CSV table of C-alpha atoms in Angstrom, one decimal:
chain,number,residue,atom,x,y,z
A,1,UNK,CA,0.0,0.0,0.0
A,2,UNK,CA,1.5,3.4,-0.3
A,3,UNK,CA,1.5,6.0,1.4
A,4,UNK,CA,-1.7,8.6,1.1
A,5,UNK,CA,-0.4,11.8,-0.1
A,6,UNK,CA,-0.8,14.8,1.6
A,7,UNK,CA,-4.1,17.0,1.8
A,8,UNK,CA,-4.0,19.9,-0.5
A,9,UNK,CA,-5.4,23.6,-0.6
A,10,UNK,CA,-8.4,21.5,-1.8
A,11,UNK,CA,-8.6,18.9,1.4
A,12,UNK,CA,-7.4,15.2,1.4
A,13,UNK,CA,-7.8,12.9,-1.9
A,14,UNK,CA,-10.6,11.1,0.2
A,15,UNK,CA,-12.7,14.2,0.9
A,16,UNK,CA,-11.8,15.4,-3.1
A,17,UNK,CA,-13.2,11.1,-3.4
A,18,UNK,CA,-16.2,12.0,-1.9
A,19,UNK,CA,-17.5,15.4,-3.3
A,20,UNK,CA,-16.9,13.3,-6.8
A,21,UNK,CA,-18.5,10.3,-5.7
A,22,UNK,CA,-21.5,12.0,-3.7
A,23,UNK,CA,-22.3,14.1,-7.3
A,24,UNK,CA,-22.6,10.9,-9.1
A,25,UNK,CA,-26.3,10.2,-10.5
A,26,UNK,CA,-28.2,8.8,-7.2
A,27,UNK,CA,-25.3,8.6,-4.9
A,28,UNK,CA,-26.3,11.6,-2.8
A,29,UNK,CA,-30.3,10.4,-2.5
A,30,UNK,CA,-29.3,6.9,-1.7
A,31,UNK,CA,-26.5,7.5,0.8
A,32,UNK,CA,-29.2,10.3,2.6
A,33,UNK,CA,-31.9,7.2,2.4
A,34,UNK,CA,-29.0,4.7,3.9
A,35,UNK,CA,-28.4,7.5,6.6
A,36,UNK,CA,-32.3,7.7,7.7
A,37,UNK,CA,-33.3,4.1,7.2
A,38,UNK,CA,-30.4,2.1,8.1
A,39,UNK,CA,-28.4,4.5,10.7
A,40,UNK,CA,-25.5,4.6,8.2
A,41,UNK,CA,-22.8,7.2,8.8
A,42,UNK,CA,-22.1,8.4,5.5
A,43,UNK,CA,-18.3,9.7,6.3
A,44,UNK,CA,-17.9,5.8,7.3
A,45,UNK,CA,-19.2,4.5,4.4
A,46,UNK,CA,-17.5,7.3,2.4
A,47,UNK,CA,-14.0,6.2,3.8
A,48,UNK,CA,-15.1,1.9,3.1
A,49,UNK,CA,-15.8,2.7,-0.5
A,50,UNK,CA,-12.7,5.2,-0.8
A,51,UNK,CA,-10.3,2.1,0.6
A,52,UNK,CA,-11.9,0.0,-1.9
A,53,UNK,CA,-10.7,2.1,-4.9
A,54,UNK,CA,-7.3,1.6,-3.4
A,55,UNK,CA,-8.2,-2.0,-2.9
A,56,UNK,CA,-8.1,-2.3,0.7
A,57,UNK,CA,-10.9,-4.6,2.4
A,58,UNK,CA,-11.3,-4.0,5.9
A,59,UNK,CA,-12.4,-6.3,8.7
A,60,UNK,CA,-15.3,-5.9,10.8
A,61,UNK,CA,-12.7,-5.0,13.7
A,62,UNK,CA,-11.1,-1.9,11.9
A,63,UNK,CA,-14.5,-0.8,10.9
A,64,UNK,CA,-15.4,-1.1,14.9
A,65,UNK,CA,-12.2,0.3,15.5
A,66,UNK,CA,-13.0,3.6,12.9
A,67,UNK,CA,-16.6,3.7,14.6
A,68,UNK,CA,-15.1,4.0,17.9
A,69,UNK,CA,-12.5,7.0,16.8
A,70,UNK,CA,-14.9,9.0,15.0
A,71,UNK,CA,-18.3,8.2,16.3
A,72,UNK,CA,-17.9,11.1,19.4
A,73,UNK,CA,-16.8,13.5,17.1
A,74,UNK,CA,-20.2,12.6,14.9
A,75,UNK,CA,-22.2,12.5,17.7
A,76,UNK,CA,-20.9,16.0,19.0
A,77,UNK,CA,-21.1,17.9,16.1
A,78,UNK,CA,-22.4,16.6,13.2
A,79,UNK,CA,-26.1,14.8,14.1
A,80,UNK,CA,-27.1,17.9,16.3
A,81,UNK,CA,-25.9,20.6,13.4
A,82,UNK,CA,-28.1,18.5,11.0
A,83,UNK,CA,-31.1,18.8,13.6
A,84,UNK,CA,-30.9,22.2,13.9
A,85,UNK,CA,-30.7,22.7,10.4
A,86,UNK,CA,-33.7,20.3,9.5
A,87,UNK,CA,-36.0,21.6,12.2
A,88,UNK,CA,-34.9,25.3,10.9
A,89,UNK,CA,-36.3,24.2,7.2
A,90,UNK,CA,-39.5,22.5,8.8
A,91,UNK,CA,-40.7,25.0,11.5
A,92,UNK,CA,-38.5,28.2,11.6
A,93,UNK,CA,-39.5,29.4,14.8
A,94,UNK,CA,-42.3,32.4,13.9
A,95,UNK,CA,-39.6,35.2,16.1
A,96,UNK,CA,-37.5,35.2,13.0
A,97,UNK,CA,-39.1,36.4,9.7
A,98,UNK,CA,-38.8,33.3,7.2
A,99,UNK,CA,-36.1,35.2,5.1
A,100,UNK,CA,-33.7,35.8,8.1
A,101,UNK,CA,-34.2,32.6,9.4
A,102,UNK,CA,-33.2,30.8,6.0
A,103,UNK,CA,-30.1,32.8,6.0
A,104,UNK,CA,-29.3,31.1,9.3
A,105,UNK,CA,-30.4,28.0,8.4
A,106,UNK,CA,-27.9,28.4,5.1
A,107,UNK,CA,-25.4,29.2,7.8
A,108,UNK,CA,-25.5,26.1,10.2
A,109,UNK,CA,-25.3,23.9,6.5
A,110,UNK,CA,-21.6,25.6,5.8
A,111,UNK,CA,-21.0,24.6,9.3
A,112,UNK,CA,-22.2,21.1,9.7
A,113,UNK,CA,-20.5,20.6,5.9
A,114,UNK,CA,-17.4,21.9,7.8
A,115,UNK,CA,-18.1,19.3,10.8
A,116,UNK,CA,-18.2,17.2,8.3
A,117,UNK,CA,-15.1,18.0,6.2
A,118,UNK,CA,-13.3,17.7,9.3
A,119,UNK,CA,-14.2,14.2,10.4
A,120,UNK,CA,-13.2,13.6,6.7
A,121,UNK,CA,-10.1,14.6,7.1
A,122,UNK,CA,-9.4,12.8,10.7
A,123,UNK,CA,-10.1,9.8,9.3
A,124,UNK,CA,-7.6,10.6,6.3
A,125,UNK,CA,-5.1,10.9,8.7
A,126,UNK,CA,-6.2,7.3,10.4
A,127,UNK,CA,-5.7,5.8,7.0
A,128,UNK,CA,-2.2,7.1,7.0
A,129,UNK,CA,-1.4,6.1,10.5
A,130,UNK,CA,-2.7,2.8,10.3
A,131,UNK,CA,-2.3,-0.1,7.4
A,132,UNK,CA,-6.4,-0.6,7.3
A,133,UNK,CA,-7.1,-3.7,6.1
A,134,UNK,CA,-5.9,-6.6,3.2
A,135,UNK,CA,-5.1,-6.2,-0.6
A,136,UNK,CA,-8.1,-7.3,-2.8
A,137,UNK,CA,-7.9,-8.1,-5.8
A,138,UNK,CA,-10.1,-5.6,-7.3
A,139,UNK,CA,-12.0,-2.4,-6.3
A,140,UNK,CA,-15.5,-4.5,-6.6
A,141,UNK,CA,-14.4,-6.6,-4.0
A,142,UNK,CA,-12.8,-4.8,-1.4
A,143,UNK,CA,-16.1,-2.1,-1.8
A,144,UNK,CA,-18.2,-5.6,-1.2
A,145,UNK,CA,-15.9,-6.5,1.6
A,146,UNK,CA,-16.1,-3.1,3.5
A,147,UNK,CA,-20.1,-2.6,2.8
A,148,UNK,CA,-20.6,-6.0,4.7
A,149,UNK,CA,-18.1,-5.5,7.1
A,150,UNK,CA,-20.3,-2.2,8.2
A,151,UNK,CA,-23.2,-4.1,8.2
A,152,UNK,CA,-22.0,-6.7,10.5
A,153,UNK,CA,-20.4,-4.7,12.8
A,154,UNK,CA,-24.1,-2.6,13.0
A,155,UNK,CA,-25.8,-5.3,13.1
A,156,UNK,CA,-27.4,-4.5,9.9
A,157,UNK,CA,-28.1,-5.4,6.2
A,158,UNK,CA,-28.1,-2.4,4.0
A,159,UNK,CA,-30.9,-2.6,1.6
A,160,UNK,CA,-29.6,-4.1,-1.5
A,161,UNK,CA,-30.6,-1.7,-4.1
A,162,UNK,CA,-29.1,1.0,-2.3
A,163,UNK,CA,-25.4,-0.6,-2.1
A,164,UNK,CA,-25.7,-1.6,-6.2
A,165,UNK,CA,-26.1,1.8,-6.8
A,166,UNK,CA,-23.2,2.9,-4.7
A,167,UNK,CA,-21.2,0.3,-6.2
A,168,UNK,CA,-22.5,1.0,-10.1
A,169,UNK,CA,-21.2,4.5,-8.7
A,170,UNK,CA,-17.8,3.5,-7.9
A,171,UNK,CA,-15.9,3.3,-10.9
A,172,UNK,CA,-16.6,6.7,-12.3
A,173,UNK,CA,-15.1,8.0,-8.9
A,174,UNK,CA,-12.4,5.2,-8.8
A,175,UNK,CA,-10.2,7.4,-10.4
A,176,UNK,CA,-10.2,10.6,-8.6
A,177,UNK,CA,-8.5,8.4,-5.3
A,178,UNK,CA,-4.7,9.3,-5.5
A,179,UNK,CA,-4.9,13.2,-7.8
């Protein structure tokens, strides 16, 4: 494995991976859907399929191990942002005339994408500070590998439509891994 360069002005190749993968036809709708119906953290999942277009398959441990080093961060920052920010686009409070209020609302979005960003780019730097996971022999397989190494360590099964289009996703964005 080689080393994982180092972030530029633009942030880390995985958070440059995942503003290319997340624009990719459905990506966005079905990691959202993932997020509500299945409890998926999308940075997680994010950082499974971005090892897998360097072909690295992770174990259930190191994506318990992952889950354990980011989820306070999550938990801290990023779900109660993303509250706020929904219940600011479903029922402004009436103190704050609806224009105002959307401006704010517009605000706490930069800042929970920023929340975001930065767990991002934590877990970057876990990738270089650790060797995650084993060589696969292709990017289909180690995405495979990951995506049901999250489920079992949730507990879960992802629906199976949603992770074919993740994966029918992939190799568009495979490319973008190492610029």
């Amino acid at each position: 494995m080689s080393a994982p360069q180092a972030p530029s002005a633009q942030g880390s190749p995985f958070w440059r991976f995942s503003l290319h993968f997340y624009r990719q036809p459905k990506v966005a709708d079905t990691c959202i859907a993932l997020q509500e119906e299945a409890g998926v953290d999308v940075n997680l999942l994010l950082f499974l399929l971005w090892q897998a277009t360097r072909k690295r398959a992770l174990t259930t441990a190191e994506v318990a191990e992952i889950e354990r080093r980011v989820g306070a961060w999550r938990d801290m920052t990023v779900i109660p942002l993303r509250t706020l920010r929904r219940a600011l686009k479903s029922s402004p409070p009436p103190l704050v005339a609806g224009a105002t209020a959307e401006l704010f609302r517009t605000k706490v979005k930069a800042v929970e994408l920023e929340a975001e960003r930065l767990q991002q780019e934590a877990m970057y730097e876990l990738a270089g500070a650790m060797p995650w996971g084993q060589g696969a022999s292709s990017l289909a397989e180690a995405a495979r590998g990951n995506i049901t190494a999250y489920e079992a360590m949730g507990g879960k099964v992802f629906p199976k439509p949603a992770i074919e289009t993740l994966l029918a996703a992939l190799p568009a964005s495979g490319r973008t891994t190492e610029e």
